[in-house]
Short mmCIF file of C-alpha atoms in Angstrom, two decimals:
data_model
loop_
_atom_site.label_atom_id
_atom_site.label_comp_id
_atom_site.label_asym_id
_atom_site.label_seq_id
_atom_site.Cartn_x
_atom_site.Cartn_y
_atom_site.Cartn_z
CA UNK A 1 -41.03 -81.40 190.09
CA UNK A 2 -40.98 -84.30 192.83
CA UNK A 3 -41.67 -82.78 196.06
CA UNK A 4 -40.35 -84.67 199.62
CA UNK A 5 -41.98 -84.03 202.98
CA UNK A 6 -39.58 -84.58 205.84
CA UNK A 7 -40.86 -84.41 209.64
CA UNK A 8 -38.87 -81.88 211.90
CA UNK A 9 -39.49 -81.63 215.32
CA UNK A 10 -38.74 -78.19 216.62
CA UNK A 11 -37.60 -77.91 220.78
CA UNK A 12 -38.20 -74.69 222.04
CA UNK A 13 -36.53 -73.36 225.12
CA UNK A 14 -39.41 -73.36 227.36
CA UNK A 15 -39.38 -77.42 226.92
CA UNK A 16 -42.64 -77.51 224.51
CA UNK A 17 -42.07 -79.80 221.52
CA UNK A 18 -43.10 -78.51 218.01
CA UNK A 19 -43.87 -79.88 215.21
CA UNK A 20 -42.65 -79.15 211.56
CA UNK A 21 -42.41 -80.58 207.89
CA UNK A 22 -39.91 -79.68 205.71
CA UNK A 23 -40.95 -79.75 202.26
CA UNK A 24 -38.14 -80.28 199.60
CA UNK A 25 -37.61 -80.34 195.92
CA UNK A 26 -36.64 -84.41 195.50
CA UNK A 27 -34.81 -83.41 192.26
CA UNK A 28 -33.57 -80.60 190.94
CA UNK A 29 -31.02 -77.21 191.79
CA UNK A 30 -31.71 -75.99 195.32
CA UNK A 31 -32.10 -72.28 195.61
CA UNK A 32 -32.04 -72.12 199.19
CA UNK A 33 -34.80 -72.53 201.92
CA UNK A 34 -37.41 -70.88 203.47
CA UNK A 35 -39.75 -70.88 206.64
CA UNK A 36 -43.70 -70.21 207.24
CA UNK A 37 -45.74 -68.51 209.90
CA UNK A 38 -48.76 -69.37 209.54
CA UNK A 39 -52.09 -66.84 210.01
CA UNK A 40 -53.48 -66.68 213.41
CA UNK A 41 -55.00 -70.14 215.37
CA UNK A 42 -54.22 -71.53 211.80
CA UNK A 43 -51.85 -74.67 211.44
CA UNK A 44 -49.00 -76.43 209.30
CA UNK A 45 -51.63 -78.12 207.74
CA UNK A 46 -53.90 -74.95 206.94
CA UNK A 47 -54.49 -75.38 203.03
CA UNK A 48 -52.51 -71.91 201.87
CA UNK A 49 -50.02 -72.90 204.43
CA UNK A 50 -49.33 -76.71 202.55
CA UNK A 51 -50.01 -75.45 198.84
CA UNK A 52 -47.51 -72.12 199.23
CA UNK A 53 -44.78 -74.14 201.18
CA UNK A 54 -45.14 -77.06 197.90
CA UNK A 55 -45.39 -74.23 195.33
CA UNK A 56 -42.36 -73.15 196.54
CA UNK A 57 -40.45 -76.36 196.39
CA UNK A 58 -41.34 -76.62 192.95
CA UNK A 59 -39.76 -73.15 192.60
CA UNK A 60 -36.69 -74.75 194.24
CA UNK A 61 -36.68 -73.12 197.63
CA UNK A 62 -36.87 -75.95 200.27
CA UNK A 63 -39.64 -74.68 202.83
CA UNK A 64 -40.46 -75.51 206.38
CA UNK A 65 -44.12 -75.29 207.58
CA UNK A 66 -44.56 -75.45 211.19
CA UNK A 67 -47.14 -75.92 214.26
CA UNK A 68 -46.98 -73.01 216.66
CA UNK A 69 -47.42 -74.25 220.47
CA UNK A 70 -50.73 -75.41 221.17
CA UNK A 71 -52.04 -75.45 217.41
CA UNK A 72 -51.87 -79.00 214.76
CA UNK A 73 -49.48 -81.44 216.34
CA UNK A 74 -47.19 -78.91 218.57
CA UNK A 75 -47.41 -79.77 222.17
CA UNK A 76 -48.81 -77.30 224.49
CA UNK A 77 -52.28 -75.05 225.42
CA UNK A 78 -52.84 -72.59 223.10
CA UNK A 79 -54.65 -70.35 225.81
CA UNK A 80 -51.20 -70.12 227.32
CA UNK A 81 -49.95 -68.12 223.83
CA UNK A 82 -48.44 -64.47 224.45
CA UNK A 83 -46.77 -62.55 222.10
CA UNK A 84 -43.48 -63.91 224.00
CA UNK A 85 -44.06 -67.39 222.99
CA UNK A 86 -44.62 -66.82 219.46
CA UNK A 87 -41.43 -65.35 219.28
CA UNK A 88 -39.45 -67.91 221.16
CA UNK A 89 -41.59 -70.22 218.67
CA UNK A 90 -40.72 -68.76 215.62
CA UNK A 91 -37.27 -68.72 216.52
CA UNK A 92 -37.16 -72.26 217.69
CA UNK A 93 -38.25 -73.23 214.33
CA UNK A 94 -35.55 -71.07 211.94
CA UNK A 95 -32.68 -72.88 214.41
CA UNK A 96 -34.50 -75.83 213.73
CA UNK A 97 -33.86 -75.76 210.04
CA UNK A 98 -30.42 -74.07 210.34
CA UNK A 99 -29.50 -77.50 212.91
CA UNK A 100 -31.63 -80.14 210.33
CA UNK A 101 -29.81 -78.96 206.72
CA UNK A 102 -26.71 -76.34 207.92
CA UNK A 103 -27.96 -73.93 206.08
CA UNK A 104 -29.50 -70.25 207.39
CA UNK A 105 -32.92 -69.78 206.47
CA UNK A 106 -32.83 -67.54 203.26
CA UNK A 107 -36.27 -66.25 203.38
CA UNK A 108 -38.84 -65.60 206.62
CA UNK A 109 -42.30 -65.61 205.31
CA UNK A 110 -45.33 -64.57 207.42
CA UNK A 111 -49.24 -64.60 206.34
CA UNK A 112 -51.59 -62.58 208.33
CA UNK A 113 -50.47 -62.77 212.16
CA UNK A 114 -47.97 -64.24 211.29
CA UNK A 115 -46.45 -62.04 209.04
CA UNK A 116 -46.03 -59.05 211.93
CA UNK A 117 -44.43 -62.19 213.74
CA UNK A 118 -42.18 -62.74 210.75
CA UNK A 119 -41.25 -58.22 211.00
CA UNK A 120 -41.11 -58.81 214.77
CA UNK A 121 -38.60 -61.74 215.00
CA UNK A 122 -36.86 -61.15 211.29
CA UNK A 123 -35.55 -57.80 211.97
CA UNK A 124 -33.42 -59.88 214.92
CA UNK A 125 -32.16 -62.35 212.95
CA UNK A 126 -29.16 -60.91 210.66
CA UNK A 127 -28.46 -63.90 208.75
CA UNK A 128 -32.08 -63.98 206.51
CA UNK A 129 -31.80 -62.71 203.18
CA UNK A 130 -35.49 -61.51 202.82
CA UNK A 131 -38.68 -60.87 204.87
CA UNK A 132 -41.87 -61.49 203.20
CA UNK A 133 -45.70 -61.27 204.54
CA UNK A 134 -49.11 -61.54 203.44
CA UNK A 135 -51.86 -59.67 204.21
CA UNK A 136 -49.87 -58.24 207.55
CA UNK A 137 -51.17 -56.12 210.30
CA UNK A 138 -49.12 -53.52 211.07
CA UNK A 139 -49.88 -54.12 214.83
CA UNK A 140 -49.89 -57.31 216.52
CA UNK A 141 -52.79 -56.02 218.27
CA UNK A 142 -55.00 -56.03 215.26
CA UNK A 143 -56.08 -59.75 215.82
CA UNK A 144 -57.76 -59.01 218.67
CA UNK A 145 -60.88 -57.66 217.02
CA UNK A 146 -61.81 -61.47 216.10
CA UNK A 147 -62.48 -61.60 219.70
CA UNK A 148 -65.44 -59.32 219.21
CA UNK A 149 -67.48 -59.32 222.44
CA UNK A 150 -65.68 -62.29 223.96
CA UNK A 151 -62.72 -60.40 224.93
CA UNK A 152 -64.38 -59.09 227.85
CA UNK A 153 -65.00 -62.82 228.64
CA UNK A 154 -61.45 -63.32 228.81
CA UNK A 155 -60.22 -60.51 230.72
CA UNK A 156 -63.16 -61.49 233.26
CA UNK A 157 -62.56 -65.50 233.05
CA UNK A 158 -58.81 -65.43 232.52
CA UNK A 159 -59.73 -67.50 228.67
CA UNK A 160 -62.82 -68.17 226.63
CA UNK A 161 -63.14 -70.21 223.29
CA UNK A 162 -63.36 -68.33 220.49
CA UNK A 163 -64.39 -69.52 217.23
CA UNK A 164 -61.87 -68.49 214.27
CA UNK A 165 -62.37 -69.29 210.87
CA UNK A 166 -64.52 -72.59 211.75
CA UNK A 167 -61.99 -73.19 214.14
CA UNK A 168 -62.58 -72.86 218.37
CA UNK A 169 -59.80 -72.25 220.19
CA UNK A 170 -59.25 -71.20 223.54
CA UNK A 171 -57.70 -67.25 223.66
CA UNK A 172 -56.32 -66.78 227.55
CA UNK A 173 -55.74 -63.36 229.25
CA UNK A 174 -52.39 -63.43 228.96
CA UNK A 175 -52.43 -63.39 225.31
CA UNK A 176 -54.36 -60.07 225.36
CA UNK A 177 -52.17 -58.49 227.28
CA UNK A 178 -49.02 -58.84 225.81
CA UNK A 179 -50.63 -57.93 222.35
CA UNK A 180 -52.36 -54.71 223.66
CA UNK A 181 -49.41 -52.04 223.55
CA UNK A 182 -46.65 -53.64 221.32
CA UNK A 183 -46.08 -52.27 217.63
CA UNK A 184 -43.72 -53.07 214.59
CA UNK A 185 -42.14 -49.44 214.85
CA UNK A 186 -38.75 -50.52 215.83
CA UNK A 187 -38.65 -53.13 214.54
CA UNK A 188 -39.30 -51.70 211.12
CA UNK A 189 -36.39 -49.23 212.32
CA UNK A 190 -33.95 -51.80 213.08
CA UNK A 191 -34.62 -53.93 209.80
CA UNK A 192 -31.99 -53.85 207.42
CA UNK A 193 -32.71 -57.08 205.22
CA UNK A 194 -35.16 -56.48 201.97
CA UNK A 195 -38.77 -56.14 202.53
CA UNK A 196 -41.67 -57.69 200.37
CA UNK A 197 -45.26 -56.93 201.14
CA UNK A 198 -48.02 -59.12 199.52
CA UNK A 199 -51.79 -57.63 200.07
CA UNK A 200 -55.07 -57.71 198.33
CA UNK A 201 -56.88 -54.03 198.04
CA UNK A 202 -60.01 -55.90 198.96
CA UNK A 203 -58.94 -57.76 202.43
CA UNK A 204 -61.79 -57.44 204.43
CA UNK A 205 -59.68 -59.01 207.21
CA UNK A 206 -57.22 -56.94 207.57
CA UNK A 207 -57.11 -53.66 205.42
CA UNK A 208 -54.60 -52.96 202.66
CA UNK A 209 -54.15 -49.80 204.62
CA UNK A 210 -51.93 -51.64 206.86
CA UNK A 211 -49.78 -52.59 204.53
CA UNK A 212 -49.65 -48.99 203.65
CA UNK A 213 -48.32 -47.85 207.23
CA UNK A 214 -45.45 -50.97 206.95
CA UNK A 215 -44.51 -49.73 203.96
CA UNK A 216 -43.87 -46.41 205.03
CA UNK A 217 -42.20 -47.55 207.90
CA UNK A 218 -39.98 -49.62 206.31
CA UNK A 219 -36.29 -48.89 205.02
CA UNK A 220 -35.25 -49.96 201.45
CA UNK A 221 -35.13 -52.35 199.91
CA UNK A 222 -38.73 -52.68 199.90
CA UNK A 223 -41.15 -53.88 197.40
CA UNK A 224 -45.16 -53.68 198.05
CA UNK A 225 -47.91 -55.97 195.10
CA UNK A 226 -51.61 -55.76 195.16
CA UNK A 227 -52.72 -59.40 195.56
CA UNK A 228 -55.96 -58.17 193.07
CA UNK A 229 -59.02 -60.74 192.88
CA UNK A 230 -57.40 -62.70 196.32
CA UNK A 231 -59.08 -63.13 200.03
CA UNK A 232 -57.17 -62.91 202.90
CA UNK A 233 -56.71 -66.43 203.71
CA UNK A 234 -55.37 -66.76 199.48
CA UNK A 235 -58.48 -69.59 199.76
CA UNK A 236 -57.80 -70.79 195.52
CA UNK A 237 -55.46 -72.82 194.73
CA UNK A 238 -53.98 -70.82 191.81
CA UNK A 239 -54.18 -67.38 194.18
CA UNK A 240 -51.58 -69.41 195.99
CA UNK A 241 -49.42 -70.56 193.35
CA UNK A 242 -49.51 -66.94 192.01
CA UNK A 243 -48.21 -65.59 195.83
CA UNK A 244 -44.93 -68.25 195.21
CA UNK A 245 -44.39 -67.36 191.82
CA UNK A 246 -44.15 -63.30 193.12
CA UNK A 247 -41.75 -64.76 196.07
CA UNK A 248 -39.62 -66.79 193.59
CA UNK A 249 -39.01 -63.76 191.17
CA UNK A 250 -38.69 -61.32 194.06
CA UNK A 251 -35.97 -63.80 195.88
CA UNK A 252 -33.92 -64.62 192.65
CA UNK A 253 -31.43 -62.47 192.79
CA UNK A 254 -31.24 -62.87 196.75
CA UNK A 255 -30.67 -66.26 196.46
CA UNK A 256 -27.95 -66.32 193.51
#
């Protein structure tokens, strides 16, 4: 299928500018549309990120993938990131899409971070069909242990760069802070719209036990597959491809 990338810039309220690409089926039935969050420090343009959000298209599903503040081509420090922000980001971006096509977002998907972002934020928003994440703490806290030693850096310094995944960025006190004390609990008790939980047995990033604890948490409708064989990051192509075929099949009859 014939795919279309469309730029979508993304205001949020705080006056930072994000930015976005929608990617679209060019031809073919539409079975509604869906929006990334991307894994922590990541980007839009993170490979899993680009080849889920096309994988879906193919599937029909129109997908945005998106630059929180301060990461890719969003405006904005990333040292200046709290918890707050990646909320008011995250929602930015699904009014964003709603504005751009006139259409609610069917589907919030989240990978890693960003997949507590996507339990955080989705339980809000009444008018998604379905949650999804991958690989998920059940904490937002959780990411903090990339910071290793360096954490003490930034509480002492007020930031510090921190090399993630190849990739330094620049983690500021603030950031730890709001991260330290908040969990998914209620917002796993307010949730009402169905729940699917992608992890691999084998993350070494973030352990399946997690998913576990979200599970358990979670009302029904909830579904929970074992991403076997797959890293956290879904780093082969076809581990992707096999993550948007599960979210296509899962989502049919949600989006009929």
């Amino acid at each position: 299928m014939a795919i279309r990338n469309t730029s979508l810039p993304i205001d949020t309220p705080r006056g930072i500018r994000l930015n976005g690409v929608l990617v679209e089926p060019h031809d073919g039935p539409l079975l509604g549309q869906a929006c990334i969050a991307h894994c922590f420090a990541c980007s839009k343009d993170f490979p899993a990120t680009v080849r889920l959000a096309r994988a879906l298209a193919e599937e029909g599903i129109a997908t945005l993938r998106f630059d929180f503040a301060g990461l890719g081509d969003s405006e904005g420090r990333f040292r200046d990131s709290t918890l707050d922000t990646y909320c008011e980001d995250l929602n930015a971006a699904l009014d964003a899409l709603k504005q751009a096509t006139g259409e609610p977002t069917d589907l919030l998907i989240g990978h890693s971070f960003g997949g507590a972002m996507a339990i955080h934020v989705g339980s809000q928003r009444e008018e998604l069909t379905g949650i999804v994440t991958i690989a998920a703490p059940s904490r937002p806290g959780h990411v903090a242990h990339l910071f290793g030693d360096i954490a003490d850096t930034i509480q002492r310094e007020g930031f510090a760069r921190v090399n993630i995944g190849g990739r330094p960025v620049e983690i500021g006190r603030a950031f730890l802070d709001s991260i330290e004390a908040p969990t998914l609990d209620s917002a796993l008790e307010r949730m009402s719209q169905p729940l699917l939980l992608l992890h691999a047995p084998g993350d070494t990033v973030v352990s399946v036990d997690h998913a576990r604890k979200i599970f358990q948490q979670a009302h029904h409708p909830k579904s929970f597959v074992a991403l076997h064989q797959t890293d956290h990051l879904l780093s082969r192509p076809e581990h992707t491809r096999y993550v948007a075929g599960l979210i296509h099949a899962w989502a049919a009859n949600l989006l009929d």
